[in-house]
Coordinates of C-alpha atoms in Angstrom, one line a residue:
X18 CA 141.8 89.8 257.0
X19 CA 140.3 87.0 258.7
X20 CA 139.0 84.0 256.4
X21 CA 136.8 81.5 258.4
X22 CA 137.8 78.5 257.0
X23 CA 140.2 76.1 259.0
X24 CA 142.7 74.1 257.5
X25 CA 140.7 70.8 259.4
X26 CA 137.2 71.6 258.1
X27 CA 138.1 73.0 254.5
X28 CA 138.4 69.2 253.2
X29 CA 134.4 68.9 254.5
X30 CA 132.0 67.6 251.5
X31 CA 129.3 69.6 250.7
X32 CA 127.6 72.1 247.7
X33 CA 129.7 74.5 247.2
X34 CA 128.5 78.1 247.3
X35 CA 127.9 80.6 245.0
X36 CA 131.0 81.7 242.8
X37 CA 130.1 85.7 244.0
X38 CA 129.7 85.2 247.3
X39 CA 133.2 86.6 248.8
X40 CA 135.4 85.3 252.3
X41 CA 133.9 86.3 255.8
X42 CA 136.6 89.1 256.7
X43 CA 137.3 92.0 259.0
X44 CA 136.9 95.4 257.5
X45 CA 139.1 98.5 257.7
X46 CA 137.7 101.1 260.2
X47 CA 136.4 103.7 258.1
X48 CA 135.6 107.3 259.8
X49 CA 133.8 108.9 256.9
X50 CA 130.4 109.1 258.9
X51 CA 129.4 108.2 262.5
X52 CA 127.2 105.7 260.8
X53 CA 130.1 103.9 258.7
X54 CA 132.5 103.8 261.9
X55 CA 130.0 102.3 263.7
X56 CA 129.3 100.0 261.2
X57 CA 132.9 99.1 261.3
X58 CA 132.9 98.5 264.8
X59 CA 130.3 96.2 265.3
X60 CA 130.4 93.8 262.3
X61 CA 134.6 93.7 263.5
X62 CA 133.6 92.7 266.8
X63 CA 130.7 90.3 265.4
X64 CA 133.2 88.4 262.7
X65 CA 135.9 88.2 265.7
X66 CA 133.5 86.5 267.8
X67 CA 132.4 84.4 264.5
X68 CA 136.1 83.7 263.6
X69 CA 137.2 82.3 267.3
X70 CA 134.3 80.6 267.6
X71 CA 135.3 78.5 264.0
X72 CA 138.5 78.0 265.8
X73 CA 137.5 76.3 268.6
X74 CA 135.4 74.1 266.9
X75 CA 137.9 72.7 265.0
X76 CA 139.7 72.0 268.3
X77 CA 136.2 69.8 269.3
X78 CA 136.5 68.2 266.1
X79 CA 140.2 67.1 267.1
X80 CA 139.4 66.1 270.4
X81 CA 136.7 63.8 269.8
X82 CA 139.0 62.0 267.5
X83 CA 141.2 61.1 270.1
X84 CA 141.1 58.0 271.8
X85 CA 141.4 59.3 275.5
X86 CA 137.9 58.2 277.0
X87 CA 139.1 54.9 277.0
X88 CA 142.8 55.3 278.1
X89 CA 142.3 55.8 281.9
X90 CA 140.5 57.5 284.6
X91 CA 143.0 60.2 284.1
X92 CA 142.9 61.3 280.6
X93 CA 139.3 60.5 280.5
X94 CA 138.8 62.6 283.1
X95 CA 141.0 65.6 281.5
X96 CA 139.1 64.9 278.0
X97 CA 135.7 65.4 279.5
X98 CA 136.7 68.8 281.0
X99 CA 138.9 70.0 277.7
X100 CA 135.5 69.5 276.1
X101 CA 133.2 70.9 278.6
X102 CA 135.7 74.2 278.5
X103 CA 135.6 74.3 274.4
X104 CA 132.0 74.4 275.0
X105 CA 131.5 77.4 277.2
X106 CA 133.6 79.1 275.3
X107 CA 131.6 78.3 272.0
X108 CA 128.9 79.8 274.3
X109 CA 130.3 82.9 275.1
X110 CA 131.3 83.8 271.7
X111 CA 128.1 82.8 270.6
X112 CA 126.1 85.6 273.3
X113 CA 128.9 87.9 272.7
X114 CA 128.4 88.0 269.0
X115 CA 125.0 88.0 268.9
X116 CA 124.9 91.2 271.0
X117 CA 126.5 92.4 268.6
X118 CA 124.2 91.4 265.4
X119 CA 121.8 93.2 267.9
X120 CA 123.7 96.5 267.2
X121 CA 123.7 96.2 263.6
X122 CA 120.0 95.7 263.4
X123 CA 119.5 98.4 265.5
X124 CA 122.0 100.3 263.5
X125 CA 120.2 99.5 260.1
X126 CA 116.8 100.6 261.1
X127 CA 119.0 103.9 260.6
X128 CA 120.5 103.6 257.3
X129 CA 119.1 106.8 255.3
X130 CA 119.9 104.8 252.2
X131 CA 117.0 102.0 251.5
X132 CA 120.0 99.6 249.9
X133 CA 122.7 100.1 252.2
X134 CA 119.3 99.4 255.4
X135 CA 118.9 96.4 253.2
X136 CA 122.5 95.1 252.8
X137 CA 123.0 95.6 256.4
X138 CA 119.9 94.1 257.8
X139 CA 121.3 90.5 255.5
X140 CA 124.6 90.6 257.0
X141 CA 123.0 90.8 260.5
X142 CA 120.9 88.0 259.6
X143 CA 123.5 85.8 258.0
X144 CA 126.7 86.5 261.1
X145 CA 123.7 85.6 263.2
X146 CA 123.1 82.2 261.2
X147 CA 126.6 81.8 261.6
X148 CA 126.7 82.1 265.1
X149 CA 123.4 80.4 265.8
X150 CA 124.7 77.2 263.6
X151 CA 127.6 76.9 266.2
X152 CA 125.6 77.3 268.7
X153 CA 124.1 74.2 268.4
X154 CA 126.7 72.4 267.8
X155 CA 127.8 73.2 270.9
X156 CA 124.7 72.8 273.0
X157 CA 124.7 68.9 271.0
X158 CA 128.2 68.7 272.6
X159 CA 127.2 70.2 276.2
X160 CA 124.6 67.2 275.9
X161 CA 127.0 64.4 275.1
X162 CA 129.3 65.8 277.9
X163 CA 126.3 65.7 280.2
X164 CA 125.8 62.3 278.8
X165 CA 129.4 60.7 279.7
X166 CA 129.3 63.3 283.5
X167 CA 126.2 60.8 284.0
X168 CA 128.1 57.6 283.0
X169 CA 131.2 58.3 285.5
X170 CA 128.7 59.4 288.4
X171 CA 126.3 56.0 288.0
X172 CA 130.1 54.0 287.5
X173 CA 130.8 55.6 290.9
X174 CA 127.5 54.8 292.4
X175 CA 128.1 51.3 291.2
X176 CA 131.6 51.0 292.6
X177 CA 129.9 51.8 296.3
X178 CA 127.0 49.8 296.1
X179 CA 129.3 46.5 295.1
X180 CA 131.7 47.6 297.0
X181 CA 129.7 47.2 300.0
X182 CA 128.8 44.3 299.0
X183 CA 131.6 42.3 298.2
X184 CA 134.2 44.1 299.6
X185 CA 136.6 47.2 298.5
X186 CA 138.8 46.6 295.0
X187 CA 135.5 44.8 293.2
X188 CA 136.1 44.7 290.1
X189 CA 133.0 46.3 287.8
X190 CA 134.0 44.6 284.7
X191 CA 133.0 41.1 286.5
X192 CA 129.5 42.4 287.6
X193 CA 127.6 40.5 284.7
X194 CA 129.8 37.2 285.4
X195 CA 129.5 37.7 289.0
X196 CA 125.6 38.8 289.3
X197 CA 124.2 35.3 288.3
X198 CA 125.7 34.4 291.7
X199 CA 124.7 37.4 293.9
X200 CA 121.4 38.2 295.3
X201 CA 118.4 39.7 293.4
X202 CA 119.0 43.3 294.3
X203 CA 122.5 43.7 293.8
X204 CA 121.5 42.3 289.8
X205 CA 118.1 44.4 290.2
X206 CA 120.9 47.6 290.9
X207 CA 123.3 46.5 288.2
X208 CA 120.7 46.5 285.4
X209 CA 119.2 49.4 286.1
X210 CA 121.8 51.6 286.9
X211 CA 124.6 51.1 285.4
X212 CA 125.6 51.7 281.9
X213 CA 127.2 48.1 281.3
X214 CA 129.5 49.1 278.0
X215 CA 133.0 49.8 277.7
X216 CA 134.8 52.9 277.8
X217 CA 135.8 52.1 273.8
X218 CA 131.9 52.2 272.5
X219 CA 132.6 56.4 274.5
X220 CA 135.7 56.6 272.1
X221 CA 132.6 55.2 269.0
X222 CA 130.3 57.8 270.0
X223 CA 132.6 60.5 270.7
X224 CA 133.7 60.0 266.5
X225 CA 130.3 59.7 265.9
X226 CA 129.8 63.3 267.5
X227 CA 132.9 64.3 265.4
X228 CA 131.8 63.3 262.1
X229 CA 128.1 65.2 262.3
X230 CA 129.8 68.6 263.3
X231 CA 131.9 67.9 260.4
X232 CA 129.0 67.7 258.4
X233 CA 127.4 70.5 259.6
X234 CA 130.1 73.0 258.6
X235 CA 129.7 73.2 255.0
X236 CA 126.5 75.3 256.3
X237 CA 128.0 77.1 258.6
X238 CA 130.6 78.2 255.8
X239 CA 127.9 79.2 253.4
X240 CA 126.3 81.8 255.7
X241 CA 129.7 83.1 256.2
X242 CA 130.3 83.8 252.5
X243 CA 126.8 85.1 252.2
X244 CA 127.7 87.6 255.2
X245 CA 131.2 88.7 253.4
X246 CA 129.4 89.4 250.3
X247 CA 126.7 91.8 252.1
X248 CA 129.5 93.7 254.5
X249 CA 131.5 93.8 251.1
X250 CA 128.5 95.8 249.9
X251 CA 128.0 97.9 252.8
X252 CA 131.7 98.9 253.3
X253 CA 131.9 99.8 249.7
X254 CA 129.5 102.3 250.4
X255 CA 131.4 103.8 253.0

């Protein structure tokens, strides 16, 4: 049995749901018709998919609490790419289970009983809410890692350009001081390229980040108790 509620997220405000809805959990396989092991089969694999993706979500949640964006180059780096990693994964989970939804659609439009088609099409529909939900939280966090991929790359840029100009081992945290005294187009570059904030207001937004997927879970969590209570209902009629 596999509840989808993480220790991290559980604390999470938000309305509570319904006092029948039941836990989000794998199902026995039942082999009492091809329908019902197929059944079994699929909403497994779905709630699997559902269930690891919960997991690594609460592993974004952790690692946009942390303060390594502003440590050094380094851990920064190695933050970035933890991230970027969590959120493929997300992804794959995501297609994966939703192939899977696919299959118990398909596999509803089959049903020969009109309540068992109709508890099966609403537990497609919710496991796909699920996944969807996650979903975009990650594609929210695939932009805010494009977002700080752009920031290093215009640093870089930056580090050339004044580099060039002033000589290797400039220091980019003296540009503003330093650009009243250089020529026009070195300030022109400075101003327009370069994203002229510390690291620490990365480590702001990164929390920021952190606290809305927080938020967002309590949905998440009430599609996944409206799933359990539907695939409680189907199983029982296997």
């Amino acid at each position: 049995m596999f509840a989808l509620v993480l220790a991290i997220i559980t604390a999470v405000p938000g309305p509570s749901p319904t006092a029948s809805a039941e836990p989000l959990k794998t199902i026995v396989t039942v082999r009492s018709s091809p329908f019902c092991s197929e059944f079994a089969t699929h909403v497994n694999a779905a709630i699997d998919h559902a269930v690891r993706n919960d997991a690594t979500l609460g592993s974004v949640i952790l690692t946009l609490h942390s303060n390594d964006l502003a440590e050094n180059d380094l851990s920064r780096h190695n933050e970035i790419q933890r991230l970027e990693n969590l959120g493929d994964s997300i992804y794959r989970d995501y297609r994966k289970g939703l192939d899977e939804v696919g299959k118990l659609r398909d596999l509803a439009k089959t049903a020969s009983d009109e309540q068992e088609k109709t508890e099966l099409t609403a537990a497609a529909d919710a496991l796909g809410g699920v996944l969807y939900r996650q979903h975009l939280i990650q594609r929210d966090l695939d932009g805010f890692t494009a977002y700080l991929d752009m920031t290093d790359m215009q640093r870089e840029t930056n580090h050339v350009v004044l580099n060039r100009e002033f000589g290797p081992g400039y220091d980019m945290t003296d540009a503003w001081s330093d650009a009243l005294s250089t020529n026009y187009m070195v300030q022109q570059h400075i101003a327009e390229t370069s994203p002229m904030h510390p690291p620490e207001q990365d480590v702001e937004m990164a929390g920021n980040a952190s606290r809305d997927f927080e938020h967002r879970i309590p949905d998440i969590l009430r599609d996944e108790l409206t799933a359990g209570g539907h695939i409680t209902e189907v199983s029982d009629r296997c």
